[in-house]
Coordinates of C-alpha atoms and ligand atoms in Angstrom, one line a residue:
Chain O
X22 CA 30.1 15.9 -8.4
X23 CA 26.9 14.7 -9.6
X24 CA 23.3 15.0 -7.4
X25 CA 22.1 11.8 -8.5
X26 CA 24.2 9.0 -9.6
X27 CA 23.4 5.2 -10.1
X28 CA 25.9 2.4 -10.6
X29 CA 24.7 -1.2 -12.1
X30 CA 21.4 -0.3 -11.0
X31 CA 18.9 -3.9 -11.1
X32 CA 14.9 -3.9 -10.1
X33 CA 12.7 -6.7 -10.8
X34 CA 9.1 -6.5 -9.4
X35 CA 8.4 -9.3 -7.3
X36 CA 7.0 -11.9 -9.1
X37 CA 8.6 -11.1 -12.3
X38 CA 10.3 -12.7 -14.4
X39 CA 12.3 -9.4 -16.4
X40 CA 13.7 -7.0 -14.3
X41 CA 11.9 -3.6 -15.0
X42 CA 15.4 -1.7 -14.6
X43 CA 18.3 -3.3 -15.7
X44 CA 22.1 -2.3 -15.0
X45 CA 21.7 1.1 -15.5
X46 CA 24.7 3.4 -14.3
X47 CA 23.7 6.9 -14.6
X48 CA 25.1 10.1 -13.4
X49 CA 22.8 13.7 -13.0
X50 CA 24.1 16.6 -12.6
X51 CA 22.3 19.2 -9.6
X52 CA 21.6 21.6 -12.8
X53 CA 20.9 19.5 -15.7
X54 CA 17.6 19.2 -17.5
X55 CA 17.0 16.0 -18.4
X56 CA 14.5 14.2 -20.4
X57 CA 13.8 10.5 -20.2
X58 CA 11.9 8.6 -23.2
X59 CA 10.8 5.4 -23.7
X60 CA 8.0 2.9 -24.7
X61 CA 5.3 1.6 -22.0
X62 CA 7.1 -0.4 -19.3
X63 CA 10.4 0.3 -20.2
X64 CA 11.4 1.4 -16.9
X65 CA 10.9 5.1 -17.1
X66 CA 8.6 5.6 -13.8
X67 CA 10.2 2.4 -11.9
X68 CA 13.7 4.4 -12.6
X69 CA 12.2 7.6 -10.7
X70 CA 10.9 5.9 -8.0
X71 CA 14.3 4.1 -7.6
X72 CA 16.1 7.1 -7.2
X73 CA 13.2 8.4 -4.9
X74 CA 13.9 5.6 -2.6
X75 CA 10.6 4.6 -2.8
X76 CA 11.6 1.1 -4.4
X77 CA 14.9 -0.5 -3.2
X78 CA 17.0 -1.9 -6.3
X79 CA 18.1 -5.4 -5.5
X80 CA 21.6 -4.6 -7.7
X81 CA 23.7 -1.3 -7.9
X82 CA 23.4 1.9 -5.5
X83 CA 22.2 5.1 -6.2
X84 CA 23.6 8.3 -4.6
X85 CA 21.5 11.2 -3.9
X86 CA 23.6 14.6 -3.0
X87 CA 26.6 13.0 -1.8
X88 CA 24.6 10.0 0.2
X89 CA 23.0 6.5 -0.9
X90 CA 19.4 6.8 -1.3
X91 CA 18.7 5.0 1.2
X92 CA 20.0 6.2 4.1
X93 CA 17.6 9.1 3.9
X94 CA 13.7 8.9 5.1
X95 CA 11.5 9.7 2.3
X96 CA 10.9 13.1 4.0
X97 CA 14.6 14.1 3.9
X98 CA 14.2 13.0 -0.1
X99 CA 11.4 14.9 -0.4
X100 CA 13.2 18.3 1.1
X101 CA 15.8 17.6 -1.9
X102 CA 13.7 16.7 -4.4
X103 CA 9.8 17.7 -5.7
X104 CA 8.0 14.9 -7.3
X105 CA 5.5 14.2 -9.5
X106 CA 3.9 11.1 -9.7
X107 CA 2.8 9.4 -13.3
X108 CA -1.1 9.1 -11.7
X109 CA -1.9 12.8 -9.9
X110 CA -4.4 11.6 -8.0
X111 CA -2.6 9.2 -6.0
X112 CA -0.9 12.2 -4.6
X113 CA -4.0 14.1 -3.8
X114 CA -5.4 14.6 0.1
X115 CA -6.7 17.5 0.6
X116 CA -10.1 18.4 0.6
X117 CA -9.9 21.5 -1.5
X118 CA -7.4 22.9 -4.4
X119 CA -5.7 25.5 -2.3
X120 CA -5.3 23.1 0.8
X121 CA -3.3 21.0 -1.6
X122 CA -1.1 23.7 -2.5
X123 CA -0.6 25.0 1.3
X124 CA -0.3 21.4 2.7
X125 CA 3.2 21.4 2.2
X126 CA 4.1 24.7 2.6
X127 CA 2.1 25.1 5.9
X128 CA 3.7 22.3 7.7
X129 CA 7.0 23.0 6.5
X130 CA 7.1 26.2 8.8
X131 CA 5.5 28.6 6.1
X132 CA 3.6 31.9 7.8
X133 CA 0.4 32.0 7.2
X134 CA 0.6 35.1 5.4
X135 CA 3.1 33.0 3.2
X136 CA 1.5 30.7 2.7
X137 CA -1.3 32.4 1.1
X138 CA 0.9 34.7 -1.0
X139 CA 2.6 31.1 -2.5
X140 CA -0.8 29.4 -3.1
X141 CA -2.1 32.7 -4.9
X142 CA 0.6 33.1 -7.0
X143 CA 1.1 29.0 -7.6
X144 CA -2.4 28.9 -8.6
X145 CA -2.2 32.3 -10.8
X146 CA 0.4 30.3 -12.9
X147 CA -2.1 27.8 -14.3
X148 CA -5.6 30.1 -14.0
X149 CA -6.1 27.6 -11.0
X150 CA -7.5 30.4 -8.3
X151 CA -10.8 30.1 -9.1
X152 CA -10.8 26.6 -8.4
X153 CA -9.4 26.9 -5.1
X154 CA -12.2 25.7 -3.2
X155 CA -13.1 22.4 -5.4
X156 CA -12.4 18.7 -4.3
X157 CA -9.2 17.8 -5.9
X158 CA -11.0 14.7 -6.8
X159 CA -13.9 15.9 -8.2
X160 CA -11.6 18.0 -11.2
X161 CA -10.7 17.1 -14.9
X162 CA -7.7 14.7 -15.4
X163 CA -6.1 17.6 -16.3
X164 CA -6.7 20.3 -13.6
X165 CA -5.5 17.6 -11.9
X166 CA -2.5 17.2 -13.1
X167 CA -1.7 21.3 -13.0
X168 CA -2.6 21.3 -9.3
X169 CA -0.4 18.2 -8.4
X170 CA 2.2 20.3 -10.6
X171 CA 1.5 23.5 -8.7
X172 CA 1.7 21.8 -5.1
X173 CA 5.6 20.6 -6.0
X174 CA 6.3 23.8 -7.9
X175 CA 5.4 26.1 -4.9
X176 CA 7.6 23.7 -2.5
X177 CA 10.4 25.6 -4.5
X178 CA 12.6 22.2 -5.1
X179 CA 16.2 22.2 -6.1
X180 CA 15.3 19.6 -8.2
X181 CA 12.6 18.1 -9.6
X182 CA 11.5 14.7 -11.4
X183 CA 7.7 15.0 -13.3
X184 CA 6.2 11.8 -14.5
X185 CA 4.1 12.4 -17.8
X186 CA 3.9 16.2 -17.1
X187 CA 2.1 17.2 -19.7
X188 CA -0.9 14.1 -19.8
X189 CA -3.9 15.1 -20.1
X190 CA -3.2 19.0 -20.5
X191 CA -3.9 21.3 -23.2
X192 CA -1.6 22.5 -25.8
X193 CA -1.7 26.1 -24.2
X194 CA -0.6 25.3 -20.6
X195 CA 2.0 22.6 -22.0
X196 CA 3.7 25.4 -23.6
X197 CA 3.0 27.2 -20.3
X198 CA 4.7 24.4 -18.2
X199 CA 7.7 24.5 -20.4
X200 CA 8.1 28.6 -20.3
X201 CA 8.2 27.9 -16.6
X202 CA 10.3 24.4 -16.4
X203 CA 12.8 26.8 -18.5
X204 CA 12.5 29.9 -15.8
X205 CA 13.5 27.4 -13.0
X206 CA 15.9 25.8 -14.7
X207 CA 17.8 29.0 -15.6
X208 CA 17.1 29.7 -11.7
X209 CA 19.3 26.9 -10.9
X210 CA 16.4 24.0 -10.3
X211 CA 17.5 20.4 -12.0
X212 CA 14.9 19.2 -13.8
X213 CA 14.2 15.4 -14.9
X214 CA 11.4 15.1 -17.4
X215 CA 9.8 11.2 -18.2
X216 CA 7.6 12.2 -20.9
X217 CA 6.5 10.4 -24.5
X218 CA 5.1 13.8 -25.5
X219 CA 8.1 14.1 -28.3
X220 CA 7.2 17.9 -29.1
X221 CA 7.4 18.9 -25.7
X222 CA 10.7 16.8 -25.2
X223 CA 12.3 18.8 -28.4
X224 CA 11.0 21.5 -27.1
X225 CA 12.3 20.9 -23.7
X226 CA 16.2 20.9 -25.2
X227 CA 18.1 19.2 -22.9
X228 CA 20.1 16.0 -22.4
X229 CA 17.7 12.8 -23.8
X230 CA 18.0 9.6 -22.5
X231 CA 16.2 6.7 -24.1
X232 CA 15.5 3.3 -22.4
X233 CA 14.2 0.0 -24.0
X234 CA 12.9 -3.0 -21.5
X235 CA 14.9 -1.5 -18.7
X236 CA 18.1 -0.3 -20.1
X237 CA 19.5 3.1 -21.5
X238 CA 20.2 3.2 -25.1
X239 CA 20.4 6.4 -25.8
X240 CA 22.2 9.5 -24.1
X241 CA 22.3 12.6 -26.1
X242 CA 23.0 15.5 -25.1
X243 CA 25.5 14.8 -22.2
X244 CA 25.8 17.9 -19.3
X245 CA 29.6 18.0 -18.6
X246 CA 30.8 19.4 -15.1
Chain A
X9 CA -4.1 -34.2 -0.1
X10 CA -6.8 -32.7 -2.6
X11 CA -10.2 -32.1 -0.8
X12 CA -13.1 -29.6 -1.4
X13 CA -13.0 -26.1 0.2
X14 CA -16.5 -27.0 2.1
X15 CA -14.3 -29.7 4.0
X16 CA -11.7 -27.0 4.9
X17 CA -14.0 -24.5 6.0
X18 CA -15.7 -27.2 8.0
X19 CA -12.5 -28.4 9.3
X20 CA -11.1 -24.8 10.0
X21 CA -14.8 -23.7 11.7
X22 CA -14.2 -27.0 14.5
X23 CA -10.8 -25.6 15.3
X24 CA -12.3 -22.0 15.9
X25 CA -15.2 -23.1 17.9
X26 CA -13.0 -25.3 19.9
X27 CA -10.0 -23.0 20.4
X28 CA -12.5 -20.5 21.8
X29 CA -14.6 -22.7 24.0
X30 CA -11.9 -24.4 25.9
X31 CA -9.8 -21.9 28.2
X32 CA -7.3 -24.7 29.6
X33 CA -3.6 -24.5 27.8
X34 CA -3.3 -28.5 28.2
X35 CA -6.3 -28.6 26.2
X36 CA -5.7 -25.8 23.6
X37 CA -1.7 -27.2 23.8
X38 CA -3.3 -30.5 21.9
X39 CA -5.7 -29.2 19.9
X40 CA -2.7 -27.0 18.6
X41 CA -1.2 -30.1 17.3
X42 CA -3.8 -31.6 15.8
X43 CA -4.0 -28.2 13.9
X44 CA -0.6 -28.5 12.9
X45 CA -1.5 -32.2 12.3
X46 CA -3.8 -30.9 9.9
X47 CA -1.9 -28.2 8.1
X48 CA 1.0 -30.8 7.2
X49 CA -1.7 -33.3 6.3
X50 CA -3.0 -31.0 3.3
X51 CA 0.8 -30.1 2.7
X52 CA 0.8 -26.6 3.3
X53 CA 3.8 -24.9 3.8
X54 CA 4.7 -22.9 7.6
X55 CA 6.2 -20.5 5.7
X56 CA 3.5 -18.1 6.8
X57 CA 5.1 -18.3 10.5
X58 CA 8.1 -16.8 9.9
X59 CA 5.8 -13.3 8.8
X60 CA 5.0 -13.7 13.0
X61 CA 8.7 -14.1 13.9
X62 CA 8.7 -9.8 14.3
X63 CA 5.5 -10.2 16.6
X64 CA 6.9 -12.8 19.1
X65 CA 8.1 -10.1 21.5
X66 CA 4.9 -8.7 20.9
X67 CA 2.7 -11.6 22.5
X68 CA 5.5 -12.2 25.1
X69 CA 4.7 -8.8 26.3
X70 CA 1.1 -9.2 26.0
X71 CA 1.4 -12.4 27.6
X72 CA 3.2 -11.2 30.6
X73 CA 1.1 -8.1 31.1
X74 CA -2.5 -10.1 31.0
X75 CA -0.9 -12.1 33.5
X76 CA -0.6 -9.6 35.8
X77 CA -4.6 -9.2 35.7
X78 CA -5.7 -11.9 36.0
X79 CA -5.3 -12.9 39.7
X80 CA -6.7 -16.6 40.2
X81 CA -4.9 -19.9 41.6
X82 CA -1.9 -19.8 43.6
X83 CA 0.4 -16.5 44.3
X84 CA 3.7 -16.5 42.7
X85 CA 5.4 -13.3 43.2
X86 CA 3.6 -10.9 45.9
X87 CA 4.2 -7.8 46.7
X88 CA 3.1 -7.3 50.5
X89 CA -0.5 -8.0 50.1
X90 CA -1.2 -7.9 46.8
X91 CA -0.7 -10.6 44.3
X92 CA 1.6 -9.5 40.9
X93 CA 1.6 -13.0 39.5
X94 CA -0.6 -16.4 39.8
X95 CA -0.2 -19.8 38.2
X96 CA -3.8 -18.3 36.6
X97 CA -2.6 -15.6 35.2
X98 CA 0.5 -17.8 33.7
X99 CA -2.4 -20.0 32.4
X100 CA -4.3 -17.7 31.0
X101 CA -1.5 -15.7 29.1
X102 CA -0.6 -19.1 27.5
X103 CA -3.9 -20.0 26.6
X104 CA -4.0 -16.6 24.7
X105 CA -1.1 -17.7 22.7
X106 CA -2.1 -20.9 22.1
X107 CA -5.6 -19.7 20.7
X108 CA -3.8 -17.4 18.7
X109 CA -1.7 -20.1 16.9
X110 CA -4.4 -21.9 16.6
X111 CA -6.5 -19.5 14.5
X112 CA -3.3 -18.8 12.5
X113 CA -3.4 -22.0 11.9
X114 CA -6.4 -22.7 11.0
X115 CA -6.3 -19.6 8.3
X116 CA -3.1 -22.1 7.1
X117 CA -5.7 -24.2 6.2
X118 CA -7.5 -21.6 3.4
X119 CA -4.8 -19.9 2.3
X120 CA -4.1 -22.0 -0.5
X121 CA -7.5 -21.6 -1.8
X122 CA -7.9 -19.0 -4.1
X123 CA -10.7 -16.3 -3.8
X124 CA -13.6 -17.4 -6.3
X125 CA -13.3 -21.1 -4.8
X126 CA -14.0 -19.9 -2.0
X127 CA -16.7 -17.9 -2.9
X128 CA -18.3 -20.6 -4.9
X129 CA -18.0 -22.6 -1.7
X130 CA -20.3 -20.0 0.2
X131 CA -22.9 -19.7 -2.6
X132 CA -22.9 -23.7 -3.0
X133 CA -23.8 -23.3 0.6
X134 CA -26.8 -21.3 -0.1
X135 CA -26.0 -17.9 0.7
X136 CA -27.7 -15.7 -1.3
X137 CA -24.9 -14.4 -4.1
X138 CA -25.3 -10.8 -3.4
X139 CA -24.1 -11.0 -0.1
X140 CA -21.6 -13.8 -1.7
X141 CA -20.3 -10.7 -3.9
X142 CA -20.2 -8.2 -1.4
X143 CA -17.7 -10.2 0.6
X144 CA -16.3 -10.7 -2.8
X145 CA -15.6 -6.6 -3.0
X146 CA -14.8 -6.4 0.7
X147 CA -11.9 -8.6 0.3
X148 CA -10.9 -7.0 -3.0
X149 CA -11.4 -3.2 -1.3
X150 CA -8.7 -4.1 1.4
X151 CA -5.9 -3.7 -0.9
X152 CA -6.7 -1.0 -2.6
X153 CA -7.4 0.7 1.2
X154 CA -4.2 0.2 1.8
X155 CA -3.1 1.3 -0.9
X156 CA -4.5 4.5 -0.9
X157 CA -3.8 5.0 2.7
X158 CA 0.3 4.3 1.3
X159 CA 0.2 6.6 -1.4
X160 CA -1.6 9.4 0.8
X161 CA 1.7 8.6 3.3
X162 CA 4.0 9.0 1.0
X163 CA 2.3 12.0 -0.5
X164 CA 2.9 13.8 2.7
X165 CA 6.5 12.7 2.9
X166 CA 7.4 13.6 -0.1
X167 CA 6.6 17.1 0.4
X168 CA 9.0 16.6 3.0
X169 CA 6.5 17.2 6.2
X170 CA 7.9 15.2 8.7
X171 CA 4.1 13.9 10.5
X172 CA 6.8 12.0 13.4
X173 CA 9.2 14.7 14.5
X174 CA 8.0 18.1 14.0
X175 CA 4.5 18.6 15.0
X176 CA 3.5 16.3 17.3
X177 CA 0.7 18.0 19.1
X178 CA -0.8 19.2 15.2
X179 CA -0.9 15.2 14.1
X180 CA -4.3 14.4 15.2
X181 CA -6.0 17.4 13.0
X182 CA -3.4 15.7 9.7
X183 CA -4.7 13.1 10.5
X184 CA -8.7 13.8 10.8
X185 CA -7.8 16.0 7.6
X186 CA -6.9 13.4 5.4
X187 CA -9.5 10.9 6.4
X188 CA -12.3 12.2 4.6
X189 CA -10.2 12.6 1.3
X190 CA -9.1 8.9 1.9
X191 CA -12.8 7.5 2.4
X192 CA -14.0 9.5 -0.7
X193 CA -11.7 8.0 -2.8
X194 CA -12.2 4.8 -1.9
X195 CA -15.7 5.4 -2.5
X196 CA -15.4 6.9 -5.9
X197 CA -14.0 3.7 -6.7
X198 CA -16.3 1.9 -5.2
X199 CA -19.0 3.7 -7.4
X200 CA -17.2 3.2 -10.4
X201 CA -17.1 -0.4 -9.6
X202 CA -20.9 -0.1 -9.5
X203 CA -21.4 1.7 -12.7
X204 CA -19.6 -0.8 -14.1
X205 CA -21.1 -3.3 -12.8
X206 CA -24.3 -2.1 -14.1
X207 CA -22.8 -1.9 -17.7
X208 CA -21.8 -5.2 -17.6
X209 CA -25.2 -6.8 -16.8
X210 CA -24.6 -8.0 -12.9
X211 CA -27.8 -9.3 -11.6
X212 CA -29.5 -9.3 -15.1
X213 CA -30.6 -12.6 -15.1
X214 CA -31.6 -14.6 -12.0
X215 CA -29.5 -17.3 -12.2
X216 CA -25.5 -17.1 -12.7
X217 CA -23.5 -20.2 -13.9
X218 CA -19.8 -21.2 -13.0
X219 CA -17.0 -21.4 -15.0
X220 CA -15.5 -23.3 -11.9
X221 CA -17.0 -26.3 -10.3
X222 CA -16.9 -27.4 -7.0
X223 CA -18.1 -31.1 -6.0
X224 CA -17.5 -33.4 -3.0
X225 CA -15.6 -36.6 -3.3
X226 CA -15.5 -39.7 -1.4
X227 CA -12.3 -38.2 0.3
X228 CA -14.7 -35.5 1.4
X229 CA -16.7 -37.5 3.2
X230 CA -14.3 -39.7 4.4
X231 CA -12.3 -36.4 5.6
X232 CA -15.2 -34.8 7.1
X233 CA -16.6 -37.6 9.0
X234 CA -12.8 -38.5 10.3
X235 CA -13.3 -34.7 11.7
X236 CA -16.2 -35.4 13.4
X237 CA -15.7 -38.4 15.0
X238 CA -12.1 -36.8 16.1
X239 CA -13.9 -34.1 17.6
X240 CA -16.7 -36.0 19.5
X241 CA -13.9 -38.1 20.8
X242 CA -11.6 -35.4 21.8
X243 CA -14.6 -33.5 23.3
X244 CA -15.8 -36.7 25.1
X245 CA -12.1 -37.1 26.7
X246 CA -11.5 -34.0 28.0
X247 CA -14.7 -33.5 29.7
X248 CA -13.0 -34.3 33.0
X249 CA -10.1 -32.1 32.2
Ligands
ATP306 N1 3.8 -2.5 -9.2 C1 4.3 -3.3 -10.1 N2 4.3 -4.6 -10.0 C2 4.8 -5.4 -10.9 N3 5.3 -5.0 -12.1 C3 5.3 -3.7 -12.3 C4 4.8 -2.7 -11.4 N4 4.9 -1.5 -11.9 C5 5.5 -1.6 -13.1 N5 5.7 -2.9 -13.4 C6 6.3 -3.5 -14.6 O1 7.6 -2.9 -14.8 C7 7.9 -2.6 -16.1 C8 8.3 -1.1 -16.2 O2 7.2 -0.3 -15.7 P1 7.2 1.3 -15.6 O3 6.0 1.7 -14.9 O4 8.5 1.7 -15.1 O5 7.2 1.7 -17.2 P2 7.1 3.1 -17.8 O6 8.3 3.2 -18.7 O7 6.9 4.1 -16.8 O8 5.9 3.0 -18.8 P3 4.7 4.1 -19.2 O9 5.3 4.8 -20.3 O10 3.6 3.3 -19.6 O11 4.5 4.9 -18.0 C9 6.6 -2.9 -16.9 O12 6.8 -4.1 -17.5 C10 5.5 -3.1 -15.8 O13 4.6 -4.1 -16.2
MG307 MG1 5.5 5.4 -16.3

C-alpha cells in the first residue's frame, strides 16, 4: 500500500483566483525516492505542505500511512515524516547550532548522552561542529540550510520531504547531501526531493514528477509495489 | 455614504469616550444602537460579528463571574450571610458587554479604511510623520510577529515534540527558550527594514508629498456637526439617568 496517496487533490490560496494545486492524484510509496520539478509557483512547496497537513485542500483527500492527513496533529505528522522547509530560517529557534540539532531529539525522550553522540555525529556530516555554538541566525544562507538539514536528518525519519535542498550550498556538500540522501534511502528512509537543481535531480535517480500551474505532467520513473 | 477618515475617527473617538464614561447598561444599551445606527449608515457589513460568535460563551462566563464581585444594589441569590449575586453585579456584567460591542463597533467603523488613509489622516492632523511611520511599522510588524511566532510552533511540532502532552512541567523553560530567538528575528527584520530605509532616502528631505489626498467635504461637516449636536443632546438627556 502506498505511505502517501492523494486523490483529486484542489488548493487555492484564499484570495486567488488559480488554484495553486490542481486535481492532482498521487500515490508514494514508504520507500521510494522521489523528485518533484517544476517552474516558480507551480505548486511544488504548496503540494508538500498539503500532504504535511499544514494546508487543508478544499478538493480531494490525502492519506498518510494508512490514515487521512488530517486526522493526525502536526506532531504525530512530524514523528512520520522529517521536513524541510523551502526558507530554513523559518524553522530556526534555538539559540545556538547544536541546540537546534538536540531540540528535537532531547524532547523526544533522547539521553543526554544521546543526545550529544547524535548532534556530534549530525554536525560531523556537514563540518558543522565547529559552529555549534553560533546563532542559527547569525550564519550564511547556506550553513543555514545544512543545519536545518542536519536537525531533520538526526530525527532519523522514515521519510522525508526537503524543499530546495541544495539552495544556497556549495557544489561539494551538494554532492555530500546526495551520498547521504542515497545511504538513507538504501537504509529504507523514503525520500521526496522538490528541487530545480536539474544536476542534482539526475543525479538523484529516482522517480521525476513534473508539475506546470498546479498539475502533474510528467511521472517518470514510476516505483511499482 | 463616502466621508473622510477624520470624520470617522472623530465619530468612532465620541463612541469610545462615551462607552467608557457612562457605566449604566440603559445608557450604553442606546448608545449601542446609535453605533449600530452608525455602522449601517456608512454601509459596512456585520460580517465581522460572526468572527465573535466562538467568544460568546466566553463573555457569558466572564459576565457571570464579575458579577459575582461586584456586590452592590439588591441581593439576589444569598448564601447565609453572604451575598453571591446583586441586581449590581447583573448590571455591571452587562455594561461590560455592552462596552465591548460598542468598541467593536466602533473599530466597524475604520475597518474599511485602508492603512495609508489612515495614516494620512493622522499626519493631516499634525502629528509629526515619524511617529506617523512608526505606527505605520507597528501595525505592519504584527503580522509578521505572528507569523514568526506560527512558524516557530510548527517548527517544534514538526519535529514531533509534543509541548501539550508530554512535558508539562518542562514547557515554561521551551517556552523562555524560544523567546529570545523569536524577538531577534523580529528584530533583524526590523533592522533590515531600517537599512533599507536608509537606502531609499526616508527622511532625506523635510517635506514628503502624497500620492493620496485626503480633503473634507460639505458632507464632512454636515456629518461631523450632526455628531456633535447628537452627542450634546444625548449627554444633556441622560444627565438625570
Ligand atoms: N501564502 C500564500 N498565499 C497566497 N498565494 C500563495 C501563497 N504561497 C504560494 N502562493 C501561490 O501559489 C502558487 C504556488 O506556489 P508554490 O510556493 O507552491 O510554488 P513552488 O512551485 O514551490 O515555487 P518555487 O519554485 O518558487 O518554490 C504560486 O502562484 C504562489 O504565488
Ligand atoms: Mg517552493
Amino acid at each position: 500500500m502506498a505511505f502517501i496517496s492523494l486523490q483529486g487533490v484542489s488548493y487555492t490560496y484564499s484570495g486567488r483566483k488559480e488554484p495553486a494545486v490542481r486535481n492532482i492524484s498521487l500515490n508514494f510509496g514508504q520507500v521510494e525516492k522521489i523528485a518533484i520539478t517544476g517552474l516558480n509557483g507551480s505548486g511544488k512547496s504548496t503540494l508538500a505542505k498539503l500532504i504535511l497537513g499544514l494546508l487543508k485542500p478544499q478538493n480531494g483527500e490525502i492519506i498518510l500511512d494508512g490514515r487521512p492527513v488530517g486526522k493526525y496533529s502536526l506532531v504525530e505528522v512530524g514523528e512520520k515524516l522529517g521536513y524541510v522547509l523551502q526558507n530554513p530560517s523559518q524553522m530556526m529557534f534555538n539559540t545556538s547550532v547544536y541546540n537546534e540539532i538536540a531540540f528535537g531529539l532531547k524532547w523526544r525522550g533522547k539521553s543526554k548522552n544521546e543526545v550529544h553522540h547524535l548532534c556530534k555525529r549530525y554536525l560531523d556530516l556537514f563540518d558543522l561542529w565547529d559552529l555549534r555554538g553560533e546563532l542559527p541566525f547569525n550564519l550564511s544562507e547556506g550553513q543555514k540550510q545544512l543545519v536545518a538539514l542536519s536537525a531533520v536528518l538526526a530525527l532519523q525519519p522514515r521519510y522525508l520531504i526537503l524543499d530546495e535542498p541544495t539552495k544556497s550550498i556549495d557544489t561539494f556538500r551538494k554532492k555530500k547531501l546526495k551520498d547521504i540522501l542515497q545511504e538513507i534511502w538504501r537504509q529504507g528512509t523514503g525520500i521526496m526531493v522538490i528541487s530545480h537543481d536539474i544536476e542534482f535531480v539526475a543525479g538523484f535517480n529516482g522517480r521525476r514528477i513534473h508539475m506546470a500551474q498546479g498539475e502533474v505532467v510528467e511521472d517518470a520513473g514510476r516505483y511499482k509495489d | 455614504m463616502q466621508v473622510d477618515i477624520r470624520t470617522k475617527l472623530l465619530i468612532v473617538a465620541i463612541f469610545s469616550v462615551l462607552a467608557l464614561v457612562y457605566q449604566d447598561p440603559r445608557i450604553l444599551g442606546i448608545i449601542l444602537l446609535l453605533n449600530l445606527l452608525t455602522v449601517t449608515l456608512f454601509r459596512i457589513s456585520f460580517n465581522i460579528f460572526r468572527g465573535f460568535k466562538k467568544f460568546i460563551y466566553m463573555y457569558a462566563m466572564l459576565m457571570i463571574i464579575q458579577s459575582f464581585f461586584v456586590k452592590s444594589g439588591e441581593p439576589l441569590i444569598k448564601l447565609g450571610n453572604t451575598y453571591l449575586l446583586t441586581t449590581g453585579g447583573i448590571f455591571y456584567g452587562i455594561s461590560i458587554i455592552l462596552r465591548f460591542l460598542i468598541l467593536v463597533g466602533s473599530g466597524l467603523i475604520l475597518v474599511d479604511c485602508n492603512t495609508s488613509e489612515l495614516l494620512l489622516a493622522l499626519v493631516k492632523l499634525r502629528i509629526p510623520y515619524e511617529i506617523v511611520f512608526m505606527i505605520q511599522m507597528g501595525i505592519r510588524f504584527i503580522p509578521v510577529f505572528i507569523n514568526e511566532l506560527q512558524n516557530i510552533f510548527s517548527g517544534i511540532q514538526l519535529r514531533g515534540v509534543d509541548l501539550r502532552k508530554v512535558y508539562k512541567r518542562k514547557v515554561l523553560r521551551v517556552y523562555i527558550s524560544i523567546f529570545s530567538p523569536l524577538i531577534y528575528s523580529v528584530w533583524l527584520k526590523a533592522e533590515k527594514l531600517s537599512i533599507l530605509l536608509e537606502l531609499r532616502g526616508f527622511r532625506k528631505f523635510p517635506t514628503r508629498t502624497y500620492y493620496r489626498d485626503i480633503s473634507l467635504k460639505k458632507l464632512d461637516y454636515v456629518v461631523i456637526s450632526l455628531s456633535l449636536i447628537v452627542t450634546v443632546v444625548l449627554v444633556y438627556v441622560l444627565r438625570g439617568l
